[in-house]
Short mmCIF file of N, CA, C and O in Angstrom, two decimals:
data_model
loop_
_atom_site.label_atom_id
_atom_site.label_comp_id
_atom_site.label_asym_id
_atom_site.label_seq_id
_atom_site.Cartn_x
_atom_site.Cartn_y
_atom_site.Cartn_z
N TYR S 1 -88.38 -273.79 -145.03
CA TYR S 1 -89.22 -273.75 -143.85
C TYR S 1 -90.60 -274.20 -144.26
O TYR S 1 -90.74 -275.08 -145.08
N ASP S 2 -91.62 -273.66 -143.69
CA ASP S 2 -92.98 -274.06 -144.04
C ASP S 2 -93.28 -273.61 -145.46
O ASP S 2 -93.32 -272.41 -145.74
N PRO S 3 -93.49 -274.52 -146.39
CA PRO S 3 -93.70 -274.14 -147.79
C PRO S 3 -94.98 -273.33 -148.01
O PRO S 3 -95.14 -272.70 -149.04
N ARG S 4 -95.87 -273.31 -147.04
CA ARG S 4 -97.08 -272.50 -147.19
C ARG S 4 -96.79 -271.02 -146.95
O ARG S 4 -97.59 -270.18 -147.31
N GLY S 5 -95.65 -270.69 -146.32
CA GLY S 5 -95.32 -269.31 -146.00
C GLY S 5 -94.64 -268.59 -147.14
O GLY S 5 -93.56 -268.03 -146.99
N LEU S 6 -95.26 -268.59 -148.31
CA LEU S 6 -94.68 -267.96 -149.50
C LEU S 6 -94.78 -266.44 -149.40
O LEU S 6 -95.66 -265.91 -148.72
N PRO S 7 -93.91 -265.70 -150.11
CA PRO S 7 -93.96 -264.24 -150.06
C PRO S 7 -95.33 -263.65 -150.37
O PRO S 7 -95.74 -262.69 -149.74
N MET S 8 -96.06 -264.25 -151.32
CA MET S 8 -97.37 -263.70 -151.66
C MET S 8 -98.35 -263.81 -150.50
O MET S 8 -99.35 -263.10 -150.46
N SER S 9 -98.07 -264.65 -149.51
CA SER S 9 -98.94 -264.76 -148.35
C SER S 9 -98.93 -263.48 -147.51
O SER S 9 -99.87 -263.22 -146.77
N ALA S 10 -97.88 -262.66 -147.64
CA ALA S 10 -97.78 -261.42 -146.87
C ALA S 10 -98.66 -260.32 -147.44
O ALA S 10 -98.81 -259.27 -146.83
N ILE S 11 -99.26 -260.54 -148.62
CA ILE S 11 -100.14 -259.54 -149.22
C ILE S 11 -101.53 -260.13 -149.50
O ILE S 11 -102.25 -259.66 -150.35
N SER S 12 -101.89 -261.15 -148.76
CA SER S 12 -103.17 -261.85 -148.97
C SER S 12 -104.35 -261.09 -148.39
O SER S 12 -105.49 -261.41 -148.67
N GLY S 13 -104.08 -260.10 -147.53
CA GLY S 13 -105.15 -259.38 -146.86
C GLY S 13 -105.57 -260.03 -145.56
O GLY S 13 -106.48 -259.58 -144.90
N ILE S 14 -104.87 -261.08 -145.15
CA ILE S 14 -105.20 -261.79 -143.91
C ILE S 14 -104.08 -261.52 -142.89
O ILE S 14 -102.98 -262.05 -143.01
N PRO S 15 -104.34 -260.67 -141.88
CA PRO S 15 -103.31 -260.33 -140.91
C PRO S 15 -103.26 -261.24 -139.68
O PRO S 15 -102.71 -260.88 -138.66
N GLU S 16 -103.80 -262.43 -139.79
CA GLU S 16 -103.89 -263.32 -138.64
C GLU S 16 -102.59 -264.06 -138.41
O GLU S 16 -101.79 -264.25 -139.31
N ARG S 17 -102.41 -264.50 -137.19
CA ARG S 17 -101.22 -265.23 -136.77
C ARG S 17 -100.95 -266.44 -137.67
O ARG S 17 -101.84 -267.22 -137.98
N PHE S 18 -99.69 -266.55 -138.10
CA PHE S 18 -99.20 -267.65 -138.94
C PHE S 18 -99.91 -267.74 -140.29
O PHE S 18 -99.97 -268.79 -140.90
N SER S 19 -100.46 -266.62 -140.77
CA SER S 19 -101.17 -266.63 -142.05
C SER S 19 -100.29 -266.14 -143.19
O SER S 19 -100.66 -266.25 -144.35
N GLY S 20 -99.13 -265.58 -142.89
CA GLY S 20 -98.33 -264.90 -143.91
C GLY S 20 -97.04 -265.59 -144.28
O GLY S 20 -96.94 -266.81 -144.29
N TRP S 21 -96.04 -264.76 -144.56
CA TRP S 21 -94.74 -265.20 -145.03
C TRP S 21 -93.84 -265.59 -143.87
O TRP S 21 -93.83 -264.94 -142.83
N ALA S 22 -93.07 -266.65 -144.06
CA ALA S 22 -92.03 -267.06 -143.11
C ALA S 22 -90.80 -267.44 -143.92
O ALA S 22 -90.90 -268.15 -144.92
N SER S 23 -89.65 -266.94 -143.48
CA SER S 23 -88.42 -267.25 -144.22
C SER S 23 -88.05 -268.72 -144.07
O SER S 23 -88.30 -269.33 -143.03
N ARG S 24 -87.48 -269.24 -145.10
CA ARG S 24 -87.03 -270.63 -145.07
C ARG S 24 -85.78 -270.76 -144.19
O ARG S 24 -85.61 -271.73 -143.48
N ASN S 25 -84.91 -269.73 -144.25
CA ASN S 25 -83.66 -269.74 -143.49
C ASN S 25 -83.74 -268.76 -142.33
O ASN S 25 -84.57 -267.85 -142.32
N ARG S 26 -82.85 -268.94 -141.39
CA ARG S 26 -82.76 -268.01 -140.26
C ARG S 26 -82.10 -266.72 -140.72
O ARG S 26 -81.24 -266.74 -141.59
N CYS S 27 -82.51 -265.62 -140.12
CA CYS S 27 -81.91 -264.34 -140.47
C CYS S 27 -81.00 -263.87 -139.33
O CYS S 27 -81.17 -264.27 -138.19
N SER S 28 -80.06 -263.00 -139.69
CA SER S 28 -79.13 -262.43 -138.70
C SER S 28 -78.55 -261.16 -139.30
O SER S 28 -78.75 -260.86 -140.48
N ASP S 29 -77.79 -260.42 -138.50
CA ASP S 29 -77.12 -259.23 -139.00
C ASP S 29 -76.17 -259.61 -140.15
O ASP S 29 -76.03 -258.87 -141.12
N GLU S 30 -75.53 -260.75 -140.02
CA GLU S 30 -74.59 -261.21 -141.05
C GLU S 30 -75.31 -261.80 -142.26
O GLU S 30 -74.76 -261.86 -143.35
N ASN S 31 -76.53 -262.28 -142.06
CA ASN S 31 -77.29 -262.93 -143.12
C ASN S 31 -78.74 -262.44 -143.11
O ASN S 31 -79.66 -263.18 -142.79
N PRO S 32 -78.94 -261.14 -143.45
CA PRO S 32 -80.32 -260.64 -143.47
C PRO S 32 -81.13 -261.31 -144.57
O PRO S 32 -80.58 -261.73 -145.60
N ILE S 33 -82.41 -261.42 -144.33
CA ILE S 33 -83.32 -261.99 -145.32
C ILE S 33 -84.34 -260.92 -145.69
O ILE S 33 -84.87 -260.23 -144.82
N THR S 34 -84.61 -260.79 -146.98
CA THR S 34 -85.47 -259.72 -147.47
C THR S 34 -86.77 -260.26 -148.04
O THR S 34 -86.77 -261.17 -148.86
N LEU S 35 -87.86 -259.67 -147.59
CA LEU S 35 -89.17 -259.87 -148.20
C LEU S 35 -89.39 -258.69 -149.13
O LEU S 35 -89.38 -257.54 -148.69
N SER S 36 -89.54 -258.94 -150.43
CA SER S 36 -89.78 -257.89 -151.42
C SER S 36 -91.18 -258.04 -151.99
O SER S 36 -91.58 -259.13 -152.38
N VAL S 37 -91.90 -256.91 -152.02
CA VAL S 37 -93.25 -256.90 -152.57
C VAL S 37 -93.27 -255.84 -153.67
O VAL S 37 -93.09 -254.66 -153.41
N LYS S 38 -93.47 -256.29 -154.91
CA LYS S 38 -93.55 -255.37 -156.04
C LYS S 38 -95.02 -255.02 -156.26
O LYS S 38 -95.87 -255.90 -156.38
N LEU S 39 -95.31 -253.73 -156.32
CA LEU S 39 -96.68 -253.28 -156.55
C LEU S 39 -97.07 -253.53 -158.01
O LEU S 39 -96.22 -253.43 -158.90
N LYS S 40 -98.32 -253.85 -158.25
CA LYS S 40 -98.78 -254.08 -159.62
C LYS S 40 -98.58 -252.85 -160.48
O LYS S 40 -98.22 -252.95 -161.64
N VAL S 41 -98.87 -251.69 -159.91
CA VAL S 41 -98.63 -250.41 -160.59
C VAL S 41 -97.99 -249.47 -159.57
O VAL S 41 -98.33 -249.52 -158.38
N PRO S 42 -97.06 -248.62 -159.99
CA PRO S 42 -96.49 -247.65 -159.05
C PRO S 42 -97.61 -246.83 -158.41
O PRO S 42 -98.55 -246.40 -159.08
N SER S 43 -97.50 -246.64 -157.11
CA SER S 43 -98.56 -245.96 -156.35
C SER S 43 -97.96 -245.04 -155.30
O SER S 43 -96.92 -245.36 -154.71
N ASN S 44 -98.63 -243.93 -155.04
CA ASN S 44 -98.24 -243.05 -153.95
C ASN S 44 -98.71 -243.66 -152.64
O ASN S 44 -99.87 -244.07 -152.52
N ILE S 45 -97.81 -243.71 -151.66
CA ILE S 45 -98.15 -244.21 -150.33
C ILE S 45 -97.54 -243.29 -149.28
O ILE S 45 -96.55 -242.60 -149.55
N ASN S 46 -98.12 -243.28 -148.10
CA ASN S 46 -97.52 -242.57 -146.98
C ASN S 46 -97.77 -243.32 -145.66
O ASN S 46 -97.59 -242.76 -144.59
N ASN S 47 -98.16 -244.57 -145.76
CA ASN S 47 -98.42 -245.37 -144.57
C ASN S 47 -98.18 -246.83 -144.88
O ASN S 47 -98.62 -247.33 -145.92
N ILE S 48 -97.47 -247.49 -143.99
CA ILE S 48 -97.27 -248.94 -144.08
C ILE S 48 -97.62 -249.54 -142.73
O ILE S 48 -97.17 -249.05 -141.69
N LYS S 49 -98.43 -250.58 -142.77
CA LYS S 49 -98.79 -251.32 -141.57
C LYS S 49 -98.22 -252.73 -141.72
O LYS S 49 -98.48 -253.40 -142.72
N LEU S 50 -97.42 -253.14 -140.74
CA LEU S 50 -96.81 -254.46 -140.77
C LEU S 50 -97.35 -255.29 -139.61
O LEU S 50 -97.35 -254.83 -138.47
N TYR S 51 -97.84 -256.48 -139.93
CA TYR S 51 -98.36 -257.42 -138.94
C TYR S 51 -97.38 -258.56 -138.81
O TYR S 51 -96.98 -259.17 -139.81
N THR S 52 -96.98 -258.87 -137.60
CA THR S 52 -96.13 -260.03 -137.38
C THR S 52 -96.87 -260.98 -136.44
O THR S 52 -98.07 -260.81 -136.23
N THR S 53 -96.22 -261.96 -135.91
CA THR S 53 -96.88 -263.01 -135.15
C THR S 53 -96.48 -262.93 -133.68
O THR S 53 -95.36 -262.56 -133.38
N ASP S 54 -97.37 -263.29 -132.80
CA ASP S 54 -97.08 -263.24 -131.36
C ASP S 54 -96.58 -264.59 -130.85
O ASP S 54 -96.07 -265.39 -131.62
N MET S 55 -96.69 -264.82 -129.59
CA MET S 55 -96.33 -266.11 -128.96
C MET S 55 -94.86 -266.48 -129.19
O MET S 55 -94.54 -267.64 -129.44
N GLY S 56 -93.95 -265.50 -129.12
CA GLY S 56 -92.53 -265.79 -129.30
C GLY S 56 -92.09 -265.85 -130.75
O GLY S 56 -90.94 -266.18 -131.03
N TYR S 57 -92.98 -265.53 -131.68
CA TYR S 57 -92.65 -265.59 -133.10
C TYR S 57 -92.65 -264.21 -133.75
O TYR S 57 -92.83 -264.07 -134.95
N THR S 58 -92.46 -263.17 -132.94
CA THR S 58 -92.46 -261.80 -133.42
C THR S 58 -91.20 -261.50 -134.23
O THR S 58 -90.11 -261.93 -133.85
N LEU S 59 -91.35 -260.78 -135.30
CA LEU S 59 -90.20 -260.29 -136.06
C LEU S 59 -89.53 -259.22 -135.20
O LEU S 59 -90.11 -258.19 -134.91
N ARG S 60 -88.30 -259.47 -134.78
CA ARG S 60 -87.65 -258.65 -133.76
C ARG S 60 -86.92 -257.42 -134.31
O ARG S 60 -87.02 -256.34 -133.76
N SER S 61 -86.12 -257.58 -135.37
CA SER S 61 -85.31 -256.47 -135.88
C SER S 61 -85.38 -256.45 -137.41
O SER S 61 -85.12 -257.47 -138.06
N PHE S 62 -85.71 -255.26 -137.96
CA PHE S 62 -85.87 -255.15 -139.40
C PHE S 62 -85.83 -253.69 -139.83
O PHE S 62 -86.01 -252.78 -139.02
N ASP S 63 -85.59 -253.48 -141.12
CA ASP S 63 -85.69 -252.18 -141.76
C ASP S 63 -86.74 -252.30 -142.86
O ASP S 63 -86.90 -253.38 -143.46
N ILE S 64 -87.44 -251.20 -143.15
CA ILE S 64 -88.39 -251.17 -144.26
C ILE S 64 -87.95 -250.10 -145.24
O ILE S 64 -87.66 -248.97 -144.84
N PHE S 65 -87.92 -250.47 -146.52
CA PHE S 65 -87.55 -249.55 -147.59
C PHE S 65 -88.70 -249.44 -148.59
O PHE S 65 -89.39 -250.43 -148.86
N VAL S 66 -88.87 -248.25 -149.14
CA VAL S 66 -89.79 -248.02 -150.24
C VAL S 66 -88.92 -247.66 -151.44
O VAL S 66 -88.14 -246.71 -151.38
N ASP S 67 -89.03 -248.44 -152.52
CA ASP S 67 -88.26 -248.21 -153.73
C ASP S 67 -89.16 -247.67 -154.82
O ASP S 67 -90.23 -248.24 -155.07
N GLY S 68 -88.72 -246.60 -155.46
CA GLY S 68 -89.49 -246.02 -156.56
C GLY S 68 -88.69 -244.94 -157.26
O GLY S 68 -87.91 -244.23 -156.62
N GLU S 69 -88.87 -244.83 -158.55
CA GLU S 69 -88.19 -243.82 -159.37
C GLU S 69 -86.67 -243.89 -159.22
O GLU S 69 -85.98 -242.88 -159.22
N GLY S 70 -86.14 -245.10 -159.05
CA GLY S 70 -84.70 -245.29 -158.92
C GLY S 70 -84.14 -244.88 -157.57
O GLY S 70 -82.92 -244.83 -157.39
N ILE S 71 -85.00 -244.59 -156.62
CA ILE S 71 -84.58 -244.17 -155.27
C ILE S 71 -85.10 -245.18 -154.25
O ILE S 71 -86.24 -245.62 -154.31
N SER S 72 -84.24 -245.50 -153.28
CA SER S 72 -84.63 -246.37 -152.18
C SER S 72 -84.64 -245.52 -150.91
O SER S 72 -83.64 -244.92 -150.54
N THR S 73 -85.80 -245.49 -150.24
CA THR S 73 -85.95 -244.67 -149.03
C THR S 73 -86.23 -245.58 -147.84
O THR S 73 -87.20 -246.35 -147.85
N LYS S 74 -85.38 -245.49 -146.82
CA LYS S 74 -85.64 -246.25 -145.60
C LYS S 74 -86.69 -245.47 -144.79
O LYS S 74 -86.47 -244.33 -144.42
N ILE S 75 -87.81 -246.12 -144.54
CA ILE S 75 -88.88 -245.43 -143.79
C ILE S 75 -88.97 -245.93 -142.35
O ILE S 75 -89.65 -245.30 -141.54
N ALA S 76 -88.28 -247.03 -142.03
CA ALA S 76 -88.32 -247.53 -140.65
C ALA S 76 -87.11 -248.40 -140.37
O ALA S 76 -86.63 -249.11 -141.26
N SER S 77 -86.64 -248.32 -139.14
CA SER S 77 -85.59 -249.20 -138.64
C SER S 77 -86.02 -249.60 -137.24
O SER S 77 -86.09 -248.76 -136.34
N VAL S 78 -86.35 -250.86 -137.06
CA VAL S 78 -86.91 -251.35 -135.79
C VAL S 78 -85.96 -252.40 -135.21
O VAL S 78 -85.55 -253.32 -135.91
N ARG S 79 -85.66 -252.23 -133.92
CA ARG S 79 -84.82 -253.20 -133.22
C ARG S 79 -85.51 -253.59 -131.92
O ARG S 79 -86.19 -252.77 -131.30
N ASP S 80 -85.34 -254.84 -131.52
CA ASP S 80 -85.92 -255.37 -130.28
C ASP S 80 -87.44 -255.20 -130.22
O ASP S 80 -88.02 -254.90 -129.18
N ASN S 81 -88.09 -255.43 -131.35
CA ASN S 81 -89.54 -255.29 -131.43
C ASN S 81 -90.25 -256.34 -130.61
O ASN S 81 -89.87 -257.51 -130.59
N GLU S 82 -91.33 -255.92 -129.95
CA GLU S 82 -92.22 -256.84 -129.26
C GLU S 82 -93.67 -256.60 -129.65
O GLU S 82 -94.58 -257.22 -129.12
N GLU S 83 -93.88 -255.68 -130.60
CA GLU S 83 -95.23 -255.35 -131.06
C GLU S 83 -95.67 -256.33 -132.15
O GLU S 83 -94.85 -256.86 -132.89
N ILE S 84 -96.97 -256.51 -132.26
CA ILE S 84 -97.52 -257.41 -133.27
C ILE S 84 -97.98 -256.64 -134.50
O ILE S 84 -97.83 -257.09 -135.63
N VAL S 85 -98.52 -255.43 -134.28
CA VAL S 85 -98.94 -254.56 -135.37
C VAL S 85 -98.13 -253.28 -135.26
O VAL S 85 -98.15 -252.62 -134.23
N LEU S 86 -97.39 -252.95 -136.33
CA LEU S 86 -96.59 -251.74 -136.35
C LEU S 86 -97.11 -250.84 -137.46
O LEU S 86 -97.35 -251.31 -138.58
N ASP S 87 -97.28 -249.56 -137.15
CA ASP S 87 -97.87 -248.60 -138.08
C ASP S 87 -96.84 -247.50 -138.35
O ASP S 87 -96.42 -246.80 -137.42
N PHE S 88 -96.43 -247.37 -139.61
CA PHE S 88 -95.41 -246.39 -139.99
C PHE S 88 -96.02 -245.35 -140.91
O PHE S 88 -96.54 -245.68 -141.98
N LYS S 89 -95.93 -244.09 -140.49
CA LYS S 89 -96.42 -242.97 -141.30
C LYS S 89 -95.21 -242.17 -141.76
O LYS S 89 -94.25 -242.00 -141.00
N PHE S 90 -95.25 -241.67 -143.00
CA PHE S 90 -94.12 -240.96 -143.57
C PHE S 90 -94.63 -240.05 -144.67
O PHE S 90 -95.80 -240.12 -145.07
N ASP S 91 -93.74 -239.17 -145.18
CA ASP S 91 -94.12 -238.30 -146.29
C ASP S 91 -94.42 -239.13 -147.52
O ASP S 91 -93.82 -240.19 -147.74
N LYS S 92 -95.32 -238.66 -148.34
CA LYS S 92 -95.77 -239.39 -149.54
C LYS S 92 -94.58 -239.75 -150.43
O LYS S 92 -93.71 -238.92 -150.71
N LEU S 93 -94.56 -241.01 -150.85
CA LEU S 93 -93.54 -241.53 -151.75
C LEU S 93 -94.21 -242.30 -152.88
O LEU S 93 -95.25 -242.94 -152.67
N LEU S 94 -93.60 -242.27 -154.06
CA LEU S 94 -94.05 -243.14 -155.14
C LEU S 94 -93.38 -244.50 -154.94
O LEU S 94 -92.15 -244.60 -154.90
N ALA S 95 -94.19 -245.52 -154.76
CA ALA S 95 -93.67 -246.86 -154.47
C ALA S 95 -93.84 -247.77 -155.67
O ALA S 95 -94.92 -247.84 -156.26
N GLU S 96 -92.76 -248.45 -156.02
CA GLU S 96 -92.79 -249.53 -157.01
C GLU S 96 -92.58 -250.87 -156.30
O GLU S 96 -93.08 -251.89 -156.74
N LYS S 97 -91.82 -250.82 -155.20
CA LYS S 97 -91.51 -252.02 -154.43
C LYS S 97 -91.34 -251.64 -152.97
O LYS S 97 -90.84 -250.57 -152.65
N ILE S 98 -91.74 -252.54 -152.09
CA ILE S 98 -91.53 -252.40 -150.65
C ILE S 98 -90.67 -253.58 -150.22
O ILE S 98 -90.95 -254.72 -150.58
N ARG S 99 -89.63 -253.26 -149.45
CA ARG S 99 -88.74 -254.32 -148.96
C ARG S 99 -88.67 -254.28 -147.44
O ARG S 99 -88.51 -253.23 -146.84
N VAL S 100 -88.80 -255.46 -146.83
CA VAL S 100 -88.59 -255.62 -145.40
C VAL S 100 -87.32 -256.45 -145.25
O VAL S 100 -87.29 -257.62 -145.62
N VAL S 101 -86.27 -255.81 -144.75
CA VAL S 101 -84.98 -256.48 -144.57
C VAL S 101 -84.91 -256.94 -143.12
O VAL S 101 -84.90 -256.11 -142.19
N CYS S 102 -84.88 -258.24 -142.92
CA CYS S 102 -85.00 -258.84 -141.59
C CYS S 102 -83.64 -259.25 -141.05
O CYS S 102 -82.89 -259.96 -141.71
N PHE S 103 -83.35 -258.80 -139.81
CA PHE S 103 -82.07 -259.09 -139.17
C PHE S 103 -82.19 -260.05 -137.99
O PHE S 103 -81.27 -260.79 -137.70
N GLN S 104 -83.32 -259.99 -137.30
CA GLN S 104 -83.55 -260.90 -136.18
C GLN S 104 -84.99 -261.35 -136.22
O GLN S 104 -85.91 -260.53 -136.16
N GLY S 105 -85.17 -262.64 -136.34
CA GLY S 105 -86.51 -263.18 -136.47
C GLY S 105 -87.08 -263.63 -135.14
O GLY S 105 -86.80 -263.07 -134.09
N ASP S 106 -87.86 -264.69 -135.22
CA ASP S 106 -88.56 -265.20 -134.05
C ASP S 106 -87.65 -266.06 -133.18
O ASP S 106 -86.43 -266.08 -133.38
N ALA S 107 -88.23 -266.77 -132.24
CA ALA S 107 -87.46 -267.62 -131.32
C ALA S 107 -86.64 -268.67 -132.07
O ALA S 107 -85.59 -269.11 -131.58
N ASN S 108 -87.08 -269.05 -133.26
CA ASN S 108 -86.35 -270.03 -134.08
C ASN S 108 -85.35 -269.37 -135.01
O ASN S 108 -84.59 -270.05 -135.68
N GLY S 109 -85.40 -268.04 -135.11
CA GLY S 109 -84.50 -267.32 -136.01
C GLY S 109 -85.11 -267.00 -137.36
O GLY S 109 -84.49 -266.34 -138.18
N ASN S 110 -86.33 -267.46 -137.61
CA ASN S 110 -86.99 -267.21 -138.89
C ASN S 110 -87.70 -265.87 -138.87
O ASN S 110 -88.25 -265.46 -137.86
N ALA S 111 -87.70 -265.20 -140.00
CA ALA S 111 -88.43 -263.94 -140.16
C ALA S 111 -89.89 -264.27 -140.46
O ALA S 111 -90.18 -265.21 -141.19
N ARG S 112 -90.80 -263.46 -139.91
CA ARG S 112 -92.23 -263.68 -140.14
C ARG S 112 -92.93 -262.35 -140.35
O ARG S 112 -92.83 -261.45 -139.53
N VAL S 113 -93.66 -262.25 -141.46
CA VAL S 113 -94.53 -261.11 -141.73
C VAL S 113 -95.87 -261.70 -142.11
O VAL S 113 -96.01 -262.30 -143.17
N ASP S 114 -96.85 -261.55 -141.23
CA ASP S 114 -98.17 -262.09 -141.53
C ASP S 114 -98.88 -261.27 -142.60
O ASP S 114 -99.61 -261.83 -143.43
N GLN S 115 -98.65 -259.95 -142.59
CA GLN S 115 -99.31 -259.09 -143.58
C GLN S 115 -98.57 -257.77 -143.64
O GLN S 115 -98.10 -257.28 -142.61
N ILE S 116 -98.45 -257.21 -144.83
CA ILE S 116 -97.94 -255.85 -144.99
C ILE S 116 -98.93 -255.09 -145.86
O ILE S 116 -99.28 -255.54 -146.94
N ASP S 117 -99.42 -253.98 -145.33
CA ASP S 117 -100.37 -253.13 -146.05
C ASP S 117 -99.69 -251.80 -146.32
O ASP S 117 -99.06 -251.23 -145.43
N ALA S 118 -99.84 -251.28 -147.52
CA ALA S 118 -99.30 -249.99 -147.90
C ALA S 118 -100.42 -249.17 -148.53
O ALA S 118 -101.15 -249.68 -149.37
N PHE S 119 -100.54 -247.91 -148.11
CA PHE S 119 -101.64 -247.10 -148.63
C PHE S 119 -101.35 -245.62 -148.46
O PHE S 119 -100.38 -245.24 -147.79
N LEU S 120 -102.20 -244.80 -149.06
CA LEU S 120 -102.11 -243.36 -148.96
C LEU S 120 -103.26 -242.87 -148.10
O LEU S 120 -104.41 -243.15 -148.39
N ASN S 121 -102.93 -242.16 -147.04
CA ASN S 121 -103.96 -241.57 -146.16
C ASN S 121 -104.41 -240.24 -146.70
O ASN S 121 -103.67 -239.48 -147.18
#
């Protein structure tokens, strides 16, 4: 897809439309596409904010996992999304990696995450 939409674009700190990651292939229930973000150092988090794109390019269906200490915890399962900014609060977890598993992307079928922020409140 757009070669500028690399995975590292989803952690650039820029939550603006079309500024982040876009999958090269279309995603579906049969062929989910995963955006994985490995933290530089394991960190405690209890909040994830995900920014997607509007104008028919919203990430529609996805799950979010926090991986750490050999455990994978699903912190969100979203279907038929129409929101642009999604805010997920959960009990504190030690995170080594965050994964967004995409099942239904935008109008073209591509997954889009403009920005993903993870932090401890």
